[in-house]
CSV table of C-alpha atoms and ligand atoms in Angstrom, one decimal:
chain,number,residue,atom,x,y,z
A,27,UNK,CA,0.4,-11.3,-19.4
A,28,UNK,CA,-0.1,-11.3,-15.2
A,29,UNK,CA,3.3,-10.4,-13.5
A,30,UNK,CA,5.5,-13.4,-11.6
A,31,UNK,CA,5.4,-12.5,-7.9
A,32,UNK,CA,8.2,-12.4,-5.5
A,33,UNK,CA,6.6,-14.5,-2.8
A,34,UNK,CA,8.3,-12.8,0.5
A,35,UNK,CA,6.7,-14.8,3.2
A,36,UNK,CA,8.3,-18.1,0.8
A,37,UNK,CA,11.6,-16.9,1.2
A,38,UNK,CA,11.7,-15.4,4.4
A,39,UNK,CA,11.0,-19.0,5.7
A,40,UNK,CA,13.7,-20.3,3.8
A,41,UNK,CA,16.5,-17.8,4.9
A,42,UNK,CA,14.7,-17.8,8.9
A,43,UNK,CA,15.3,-21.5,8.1
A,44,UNK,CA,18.9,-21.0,7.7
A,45,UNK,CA,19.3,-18.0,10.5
A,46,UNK,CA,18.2,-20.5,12.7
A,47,UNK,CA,21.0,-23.2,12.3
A,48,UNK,CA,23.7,-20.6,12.1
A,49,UNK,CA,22.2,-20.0,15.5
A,50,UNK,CA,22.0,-23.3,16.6
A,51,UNK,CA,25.7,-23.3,15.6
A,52,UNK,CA,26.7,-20.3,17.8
A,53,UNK,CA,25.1,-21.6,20.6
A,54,UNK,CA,26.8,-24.8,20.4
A,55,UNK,CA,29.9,-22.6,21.0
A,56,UNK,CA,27.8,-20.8,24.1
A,57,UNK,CA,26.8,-17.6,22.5
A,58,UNK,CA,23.3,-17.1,21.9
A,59,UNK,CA,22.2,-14.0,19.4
A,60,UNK,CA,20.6,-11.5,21.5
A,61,UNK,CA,17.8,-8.3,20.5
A,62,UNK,CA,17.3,-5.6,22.5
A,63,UNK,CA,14.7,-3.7,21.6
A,64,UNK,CA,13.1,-0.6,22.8
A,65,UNK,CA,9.5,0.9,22.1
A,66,UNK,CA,8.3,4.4,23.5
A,67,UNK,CA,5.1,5.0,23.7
A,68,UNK,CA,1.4,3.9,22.5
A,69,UNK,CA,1.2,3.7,18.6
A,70,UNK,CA,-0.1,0.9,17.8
A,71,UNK,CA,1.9,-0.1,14.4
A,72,UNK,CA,4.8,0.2,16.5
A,73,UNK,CA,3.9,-2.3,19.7
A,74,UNK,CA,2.8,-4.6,16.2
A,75,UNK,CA,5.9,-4.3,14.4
A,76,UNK,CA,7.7,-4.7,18.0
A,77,UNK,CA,6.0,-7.6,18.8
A,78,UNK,CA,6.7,-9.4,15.5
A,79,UNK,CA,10.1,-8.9,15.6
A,80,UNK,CA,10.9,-10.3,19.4
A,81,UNK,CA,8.2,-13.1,18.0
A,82,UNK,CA,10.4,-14.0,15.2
A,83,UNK,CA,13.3,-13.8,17.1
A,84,UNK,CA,12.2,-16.3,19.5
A,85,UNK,CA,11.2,-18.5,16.7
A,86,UNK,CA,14.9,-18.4,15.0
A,87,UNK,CA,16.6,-19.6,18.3
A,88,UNK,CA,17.6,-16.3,19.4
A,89,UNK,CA,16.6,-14.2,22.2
A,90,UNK,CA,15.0,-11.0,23.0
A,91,UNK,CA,14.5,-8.4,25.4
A,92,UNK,CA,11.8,-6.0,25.1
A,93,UNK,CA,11.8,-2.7,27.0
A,94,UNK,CA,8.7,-0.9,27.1
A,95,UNK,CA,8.8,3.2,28.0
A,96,UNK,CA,5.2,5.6,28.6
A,97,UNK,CA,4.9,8.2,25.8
A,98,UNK,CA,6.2,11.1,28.6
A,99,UNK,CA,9.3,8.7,29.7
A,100,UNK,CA,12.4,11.6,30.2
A,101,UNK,CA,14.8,10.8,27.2
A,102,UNK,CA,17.6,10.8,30.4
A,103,UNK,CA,16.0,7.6,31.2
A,104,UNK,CA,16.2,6.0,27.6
A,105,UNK,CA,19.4,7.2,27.2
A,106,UNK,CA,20.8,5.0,30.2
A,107,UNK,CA,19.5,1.9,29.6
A,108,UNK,CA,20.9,2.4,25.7
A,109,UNK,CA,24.1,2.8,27.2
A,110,UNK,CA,23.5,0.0,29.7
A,111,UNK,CA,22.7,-2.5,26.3
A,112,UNK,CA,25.6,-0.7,24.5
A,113,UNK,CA,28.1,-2.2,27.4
A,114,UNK,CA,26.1,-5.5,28.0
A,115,UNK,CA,28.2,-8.4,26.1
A,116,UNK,CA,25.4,-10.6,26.1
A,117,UNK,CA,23.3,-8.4,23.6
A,118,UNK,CA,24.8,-8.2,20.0
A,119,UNK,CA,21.7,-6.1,18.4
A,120,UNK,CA,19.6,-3.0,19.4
A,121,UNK,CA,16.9,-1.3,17.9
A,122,UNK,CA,14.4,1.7,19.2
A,123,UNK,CA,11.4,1.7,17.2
A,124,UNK,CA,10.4,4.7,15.2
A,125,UNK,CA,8.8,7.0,15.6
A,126,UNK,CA,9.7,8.6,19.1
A,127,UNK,CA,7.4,11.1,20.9
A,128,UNK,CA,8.1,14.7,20.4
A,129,UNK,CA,10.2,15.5,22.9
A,130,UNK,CA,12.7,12.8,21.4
A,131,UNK,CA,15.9,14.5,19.5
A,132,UNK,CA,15.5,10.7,17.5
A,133,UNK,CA,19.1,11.5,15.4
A,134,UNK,CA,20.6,11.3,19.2
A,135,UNK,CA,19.0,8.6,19.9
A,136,UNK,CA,20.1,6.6,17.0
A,137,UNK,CA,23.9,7.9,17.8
A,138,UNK,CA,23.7,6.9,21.3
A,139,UNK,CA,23.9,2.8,20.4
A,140,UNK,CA,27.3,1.3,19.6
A,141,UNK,CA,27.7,1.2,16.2
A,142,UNK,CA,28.7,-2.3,16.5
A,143,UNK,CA,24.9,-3.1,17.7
A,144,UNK,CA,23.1,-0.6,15.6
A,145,UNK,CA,21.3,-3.7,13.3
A,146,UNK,CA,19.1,-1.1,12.2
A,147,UNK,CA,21.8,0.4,10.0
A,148,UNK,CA,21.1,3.9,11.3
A,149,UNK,CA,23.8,4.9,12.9
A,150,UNK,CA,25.8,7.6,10.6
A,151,UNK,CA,28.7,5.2,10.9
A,152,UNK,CA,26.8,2.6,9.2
A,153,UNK,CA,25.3,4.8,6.7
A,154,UNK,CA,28.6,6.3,6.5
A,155,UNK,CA,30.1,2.9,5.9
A,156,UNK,CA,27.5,2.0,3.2
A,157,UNK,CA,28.0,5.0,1.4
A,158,UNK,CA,32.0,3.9,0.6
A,159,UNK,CA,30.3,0.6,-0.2
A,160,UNK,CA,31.8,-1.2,2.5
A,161,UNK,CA,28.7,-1.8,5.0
A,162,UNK,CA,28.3,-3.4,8.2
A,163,UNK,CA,25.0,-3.6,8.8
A,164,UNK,CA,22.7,-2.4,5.8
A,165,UNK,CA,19.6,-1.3,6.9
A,166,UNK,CA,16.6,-3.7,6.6
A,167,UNK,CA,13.9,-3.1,4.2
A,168,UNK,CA,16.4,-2.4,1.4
A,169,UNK,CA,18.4,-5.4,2.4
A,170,UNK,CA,15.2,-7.5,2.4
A,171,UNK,CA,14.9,-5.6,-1.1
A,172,UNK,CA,18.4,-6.7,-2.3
A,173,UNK,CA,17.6,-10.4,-1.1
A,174,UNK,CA,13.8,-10.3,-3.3
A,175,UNK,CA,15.9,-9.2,-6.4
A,176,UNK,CA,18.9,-11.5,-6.2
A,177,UNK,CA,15.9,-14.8,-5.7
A,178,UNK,CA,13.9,-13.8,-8.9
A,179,UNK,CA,17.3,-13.3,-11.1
A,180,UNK,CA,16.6,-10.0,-11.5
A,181,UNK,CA,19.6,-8.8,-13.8
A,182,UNK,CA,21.0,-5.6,-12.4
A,183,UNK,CA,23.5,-4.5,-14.2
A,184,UNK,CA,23.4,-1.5,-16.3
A,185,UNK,CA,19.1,-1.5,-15.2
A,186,UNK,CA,17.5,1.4,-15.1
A,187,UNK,CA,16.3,1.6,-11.6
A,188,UNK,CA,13.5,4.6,-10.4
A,189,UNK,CA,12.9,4.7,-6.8
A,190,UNK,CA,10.1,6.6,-5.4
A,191,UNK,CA,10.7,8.2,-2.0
A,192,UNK,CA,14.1,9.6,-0.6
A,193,UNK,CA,13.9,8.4,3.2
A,194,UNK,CA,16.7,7.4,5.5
A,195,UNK,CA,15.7,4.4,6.3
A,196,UNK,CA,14.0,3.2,2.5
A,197,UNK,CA,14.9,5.0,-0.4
A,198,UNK,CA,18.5,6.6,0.2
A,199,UNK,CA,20.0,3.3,1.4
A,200,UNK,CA,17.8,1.0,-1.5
A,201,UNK,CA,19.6,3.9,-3.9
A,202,UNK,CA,23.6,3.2,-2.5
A,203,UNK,CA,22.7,-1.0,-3.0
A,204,UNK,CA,21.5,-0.4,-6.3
A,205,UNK,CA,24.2,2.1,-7.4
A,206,UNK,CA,26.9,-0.4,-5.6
A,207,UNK,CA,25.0,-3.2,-8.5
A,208,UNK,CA,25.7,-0.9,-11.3
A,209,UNK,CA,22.0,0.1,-12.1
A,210,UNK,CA,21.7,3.6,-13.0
A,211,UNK,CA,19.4,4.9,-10.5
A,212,UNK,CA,16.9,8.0,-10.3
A,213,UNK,CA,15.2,8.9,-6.9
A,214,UNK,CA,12.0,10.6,-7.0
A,215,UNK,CA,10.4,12.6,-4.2
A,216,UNK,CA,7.4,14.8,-3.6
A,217,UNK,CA,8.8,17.6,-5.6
A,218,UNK,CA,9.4,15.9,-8.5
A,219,UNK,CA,8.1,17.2,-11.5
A,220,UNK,CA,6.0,14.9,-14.0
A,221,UNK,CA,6.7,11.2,-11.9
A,222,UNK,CA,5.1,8.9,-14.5
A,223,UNK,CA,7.7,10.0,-17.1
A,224,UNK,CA,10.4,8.8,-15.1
A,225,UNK,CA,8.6,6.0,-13.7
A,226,UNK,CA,7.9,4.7,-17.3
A,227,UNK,CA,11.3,4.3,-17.6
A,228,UNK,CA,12.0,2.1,-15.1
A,229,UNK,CA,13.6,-1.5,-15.3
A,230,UNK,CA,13.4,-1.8,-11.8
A,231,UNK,CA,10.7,0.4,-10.0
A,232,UNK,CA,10.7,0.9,-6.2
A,233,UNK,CA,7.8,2.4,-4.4
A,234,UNK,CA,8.3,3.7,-0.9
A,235,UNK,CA,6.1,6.6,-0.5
A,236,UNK,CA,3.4,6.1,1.8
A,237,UNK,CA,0.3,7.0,-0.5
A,238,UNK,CA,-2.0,3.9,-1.5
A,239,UNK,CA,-2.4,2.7,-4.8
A,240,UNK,CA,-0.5,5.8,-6.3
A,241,UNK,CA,1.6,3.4,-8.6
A,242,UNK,CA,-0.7,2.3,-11.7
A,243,UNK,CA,-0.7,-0.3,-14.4
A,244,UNK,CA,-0.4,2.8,-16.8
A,245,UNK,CA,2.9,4.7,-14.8
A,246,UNK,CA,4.8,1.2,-15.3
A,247,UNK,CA,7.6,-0.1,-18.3
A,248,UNK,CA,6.1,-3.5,-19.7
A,249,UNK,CA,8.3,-5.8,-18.0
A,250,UNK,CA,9.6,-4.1,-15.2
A,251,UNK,CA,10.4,-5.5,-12.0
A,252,UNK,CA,7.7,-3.5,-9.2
A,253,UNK,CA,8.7,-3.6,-5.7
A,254,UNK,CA,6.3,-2.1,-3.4
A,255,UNK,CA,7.7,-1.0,-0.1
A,256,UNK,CA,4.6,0.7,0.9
A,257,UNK,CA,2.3,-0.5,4.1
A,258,UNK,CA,-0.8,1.4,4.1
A,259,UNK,CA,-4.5,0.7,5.5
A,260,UNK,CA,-7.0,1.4,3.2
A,261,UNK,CA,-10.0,3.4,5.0
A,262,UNK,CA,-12.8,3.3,2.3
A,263,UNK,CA,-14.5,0.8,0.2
A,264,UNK,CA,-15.6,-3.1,0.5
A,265,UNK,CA,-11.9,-3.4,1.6
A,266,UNK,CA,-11.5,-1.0,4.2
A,267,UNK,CA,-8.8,-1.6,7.1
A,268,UNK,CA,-6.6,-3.9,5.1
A,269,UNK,CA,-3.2,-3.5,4.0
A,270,UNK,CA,-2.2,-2.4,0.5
A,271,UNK,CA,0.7,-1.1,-1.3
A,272,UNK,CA,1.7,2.4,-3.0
A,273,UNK,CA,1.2,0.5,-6.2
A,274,UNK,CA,-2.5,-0.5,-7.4
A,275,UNK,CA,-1.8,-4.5,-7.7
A,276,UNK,CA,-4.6,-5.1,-9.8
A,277,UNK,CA,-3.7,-2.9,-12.8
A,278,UNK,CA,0.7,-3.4,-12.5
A,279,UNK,CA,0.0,-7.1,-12.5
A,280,UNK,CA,-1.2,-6.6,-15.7
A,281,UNK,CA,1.8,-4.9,-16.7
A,282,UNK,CA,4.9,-5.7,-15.6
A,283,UNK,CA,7.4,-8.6,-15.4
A,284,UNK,CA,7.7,-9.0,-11.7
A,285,UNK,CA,5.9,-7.3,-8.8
A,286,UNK,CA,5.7,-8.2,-4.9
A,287,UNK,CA,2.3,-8.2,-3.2
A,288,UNK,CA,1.4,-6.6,0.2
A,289,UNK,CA,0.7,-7.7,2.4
A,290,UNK,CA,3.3,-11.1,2.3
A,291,UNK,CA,5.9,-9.0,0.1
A,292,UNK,CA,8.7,-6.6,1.4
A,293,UNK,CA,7.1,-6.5,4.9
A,294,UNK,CA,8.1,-10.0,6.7
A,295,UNK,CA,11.7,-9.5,4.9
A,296,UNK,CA,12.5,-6.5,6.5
A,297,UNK,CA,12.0,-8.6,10.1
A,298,UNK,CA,14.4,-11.3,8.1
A,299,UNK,CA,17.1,-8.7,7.2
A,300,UNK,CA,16.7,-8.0,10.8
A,301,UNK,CA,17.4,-11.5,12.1
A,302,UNK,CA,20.4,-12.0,9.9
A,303,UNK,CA,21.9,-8.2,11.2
A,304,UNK,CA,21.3,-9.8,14.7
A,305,UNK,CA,22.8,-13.4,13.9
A,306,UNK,CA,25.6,-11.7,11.8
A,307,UNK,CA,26.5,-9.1,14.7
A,308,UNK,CA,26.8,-12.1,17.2
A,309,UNK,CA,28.7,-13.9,14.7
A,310,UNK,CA,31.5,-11.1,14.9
A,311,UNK,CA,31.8,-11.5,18.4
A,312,UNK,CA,32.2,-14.7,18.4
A,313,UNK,CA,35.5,-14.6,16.0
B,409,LIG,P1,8.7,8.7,4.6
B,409,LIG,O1,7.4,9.4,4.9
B,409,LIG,O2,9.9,8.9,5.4
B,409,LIG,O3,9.1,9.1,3.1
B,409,LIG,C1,8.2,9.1,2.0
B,409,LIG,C2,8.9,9.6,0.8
B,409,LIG,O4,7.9,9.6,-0.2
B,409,LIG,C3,9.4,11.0,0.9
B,409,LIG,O5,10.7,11.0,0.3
B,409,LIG,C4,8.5,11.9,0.1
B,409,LIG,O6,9.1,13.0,-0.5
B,409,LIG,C5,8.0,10.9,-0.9
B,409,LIG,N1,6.7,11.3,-1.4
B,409,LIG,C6,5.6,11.7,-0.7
B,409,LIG,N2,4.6,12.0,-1.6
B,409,LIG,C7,5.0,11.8,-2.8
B,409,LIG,C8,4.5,11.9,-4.1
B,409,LIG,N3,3.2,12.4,-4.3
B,409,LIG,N4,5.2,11.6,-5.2
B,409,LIG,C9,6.5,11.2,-5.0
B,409,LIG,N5,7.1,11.0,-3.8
B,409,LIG,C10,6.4,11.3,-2.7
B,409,LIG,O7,8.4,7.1,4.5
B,409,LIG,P2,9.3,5.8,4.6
B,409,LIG,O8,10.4,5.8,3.6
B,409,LIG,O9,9.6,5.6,6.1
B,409,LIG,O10,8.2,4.7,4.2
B,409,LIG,C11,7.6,4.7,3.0
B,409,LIG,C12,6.5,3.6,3.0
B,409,LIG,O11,7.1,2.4,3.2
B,409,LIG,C13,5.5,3.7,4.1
B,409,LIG,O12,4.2,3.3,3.6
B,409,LIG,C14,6.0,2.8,5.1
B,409,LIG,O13,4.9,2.3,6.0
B,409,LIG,C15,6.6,1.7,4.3
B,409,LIG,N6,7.6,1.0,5.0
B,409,LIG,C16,7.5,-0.4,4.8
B,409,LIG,C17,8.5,-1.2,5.4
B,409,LIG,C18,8.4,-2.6,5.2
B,409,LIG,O14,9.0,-3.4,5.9
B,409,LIG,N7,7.7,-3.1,4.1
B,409,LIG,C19,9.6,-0.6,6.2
B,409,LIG,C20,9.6,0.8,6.2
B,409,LIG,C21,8.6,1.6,5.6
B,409,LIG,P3,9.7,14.2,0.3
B,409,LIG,O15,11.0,13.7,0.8
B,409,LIG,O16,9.8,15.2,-0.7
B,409,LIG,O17,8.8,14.5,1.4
């Protein structure tokens, strides 16, 4: 049996579809959803991931602005024009793209924007706020997660759920949304002792790691639901420098219920969840 697949780009178009008359709609009443957002430095996934979000911005009927810093730009100077967008009414979302450079203390960074603009989802606030299960802004890839679930009719209740990967910005929040569901949830990390045990076990398995391919056909429930978080380039073999996931999509197909491919998975949701923490911030302000 080959797994169905959560299309991502398929639905993203839908719900950018409907982003962008809800933002048609503000405008009509003079507001116009605005993203600030602010990249330091030189890496090149970040000025990609940058890019494609002030692209698909643009596209949805809202606007941008797009501050660029050198790698050696003195935090001071970061700091100010944060608090300048903080005060600016015009601009309802704000986002620095991580990483920072070194010298970056990047927890102060997130604290520095308003919590009311932090679309991200990172400010303690907000992760505060989604903790007690009453979020304002829920931060993107698990939101974009949350969205893939809810369009295949994944039944959540009471699922087993293993997530691989306890990060801040993946695998902490995707466990609060699942716990908030009633799943009963595991979270596996680096340390873990003897992963495909729990991974076997898994209704729902979430892979945000990092490491290509390390999911296979033979660590997965029959049936499960795979989601595969994971962006990496692969750097040997007839397919070398394209995208893949931390699961190996050729052997989980195989196996379980439901997976999500990379590329065209996760990745252009997270940018949606994004656009609707933008739309939905502007929204507020306009009440
Ligand atoms: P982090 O590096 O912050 O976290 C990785 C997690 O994986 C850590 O908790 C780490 O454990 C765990 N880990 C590492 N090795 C193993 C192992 N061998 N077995 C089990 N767990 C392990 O990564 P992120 O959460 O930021 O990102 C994860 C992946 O998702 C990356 O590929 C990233 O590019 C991608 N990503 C994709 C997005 C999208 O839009 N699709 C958005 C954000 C991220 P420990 O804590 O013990 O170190």
């Amino acid at each position: 049996m080959t797994a169905r697949i959560i299309d991502g780009n398929a639905l993203s178009a839908e719900i950018r579809g409907q982003l962008a008359e809800r933002a048609a709609a503000l405008k009509a009443k003079g507001i116009t959803p605005c993203l600030a957002a602010i990249l330091v430095g030189e890496d090149p996934a970040s000025a990609v991931y940058v890019r494609n979000k002030v692209a698909a911005c643009e596209k949805a009927g809202m606007r941008s602005i797009k501050d660029v810093y050198a790698d050696d730009v003195d935090p001071a100077v970061v700091f100010a024009r944060i608090a300048e967008l903080n005060a600016d009414p015009s601009v309802h979302g704000i986002l620095v793209q991580l990483p920072l450079p070194k010298h970056f203390d990047s927890e102060a960074v997130l604290e520095s924007i308003s919590p009311e603009k932090d679309v991200d989802g990172f400010h303690a606030e907000n992760v505060g706020a989604l903790m007690q299960g009453n979020p304002r802004f829920i931060p993107c890839t698990p939101y974009g997660v949350m969205k893939m679930l809810e369009s295949a009719n994944v039944p959540l209740k009471g699922a087993e759920v293993v997530i691989v990967g306890r990060s801040n910005i993946v695998g902490k929040p995707m466990a609060m949304l699942l716990l908030a569901k009633s799943c009963t949830v595991t979270i596996c990390h680096s340390q873990s002792k003897d992963l495909a045990f729990h991974t076997r076990r898994a209704d729902i398995l979430v892979a945000a790691v990092g490491r290509a391919k390390m999911i296979t056909g033979d660590m997965i429930k029959p049936g499960a639901t795979v989601i595969d978080v994971g962006i990496n380039r692969m750097t040997d073999g007839p397919n070398a420098g394209k995208l893949c996931g931390d699961v190996d999509f050729e052997t989980a197909k195989e196996v379980a219920g439901v997976i999500t491919p990379v590329p065209g998975g996760v990745g252009p949701m997270t940018i949606t969840m994004l656009l609707t923490n933008t739309l939905e911030a502007a929204e507020r302000c306009a009440k």
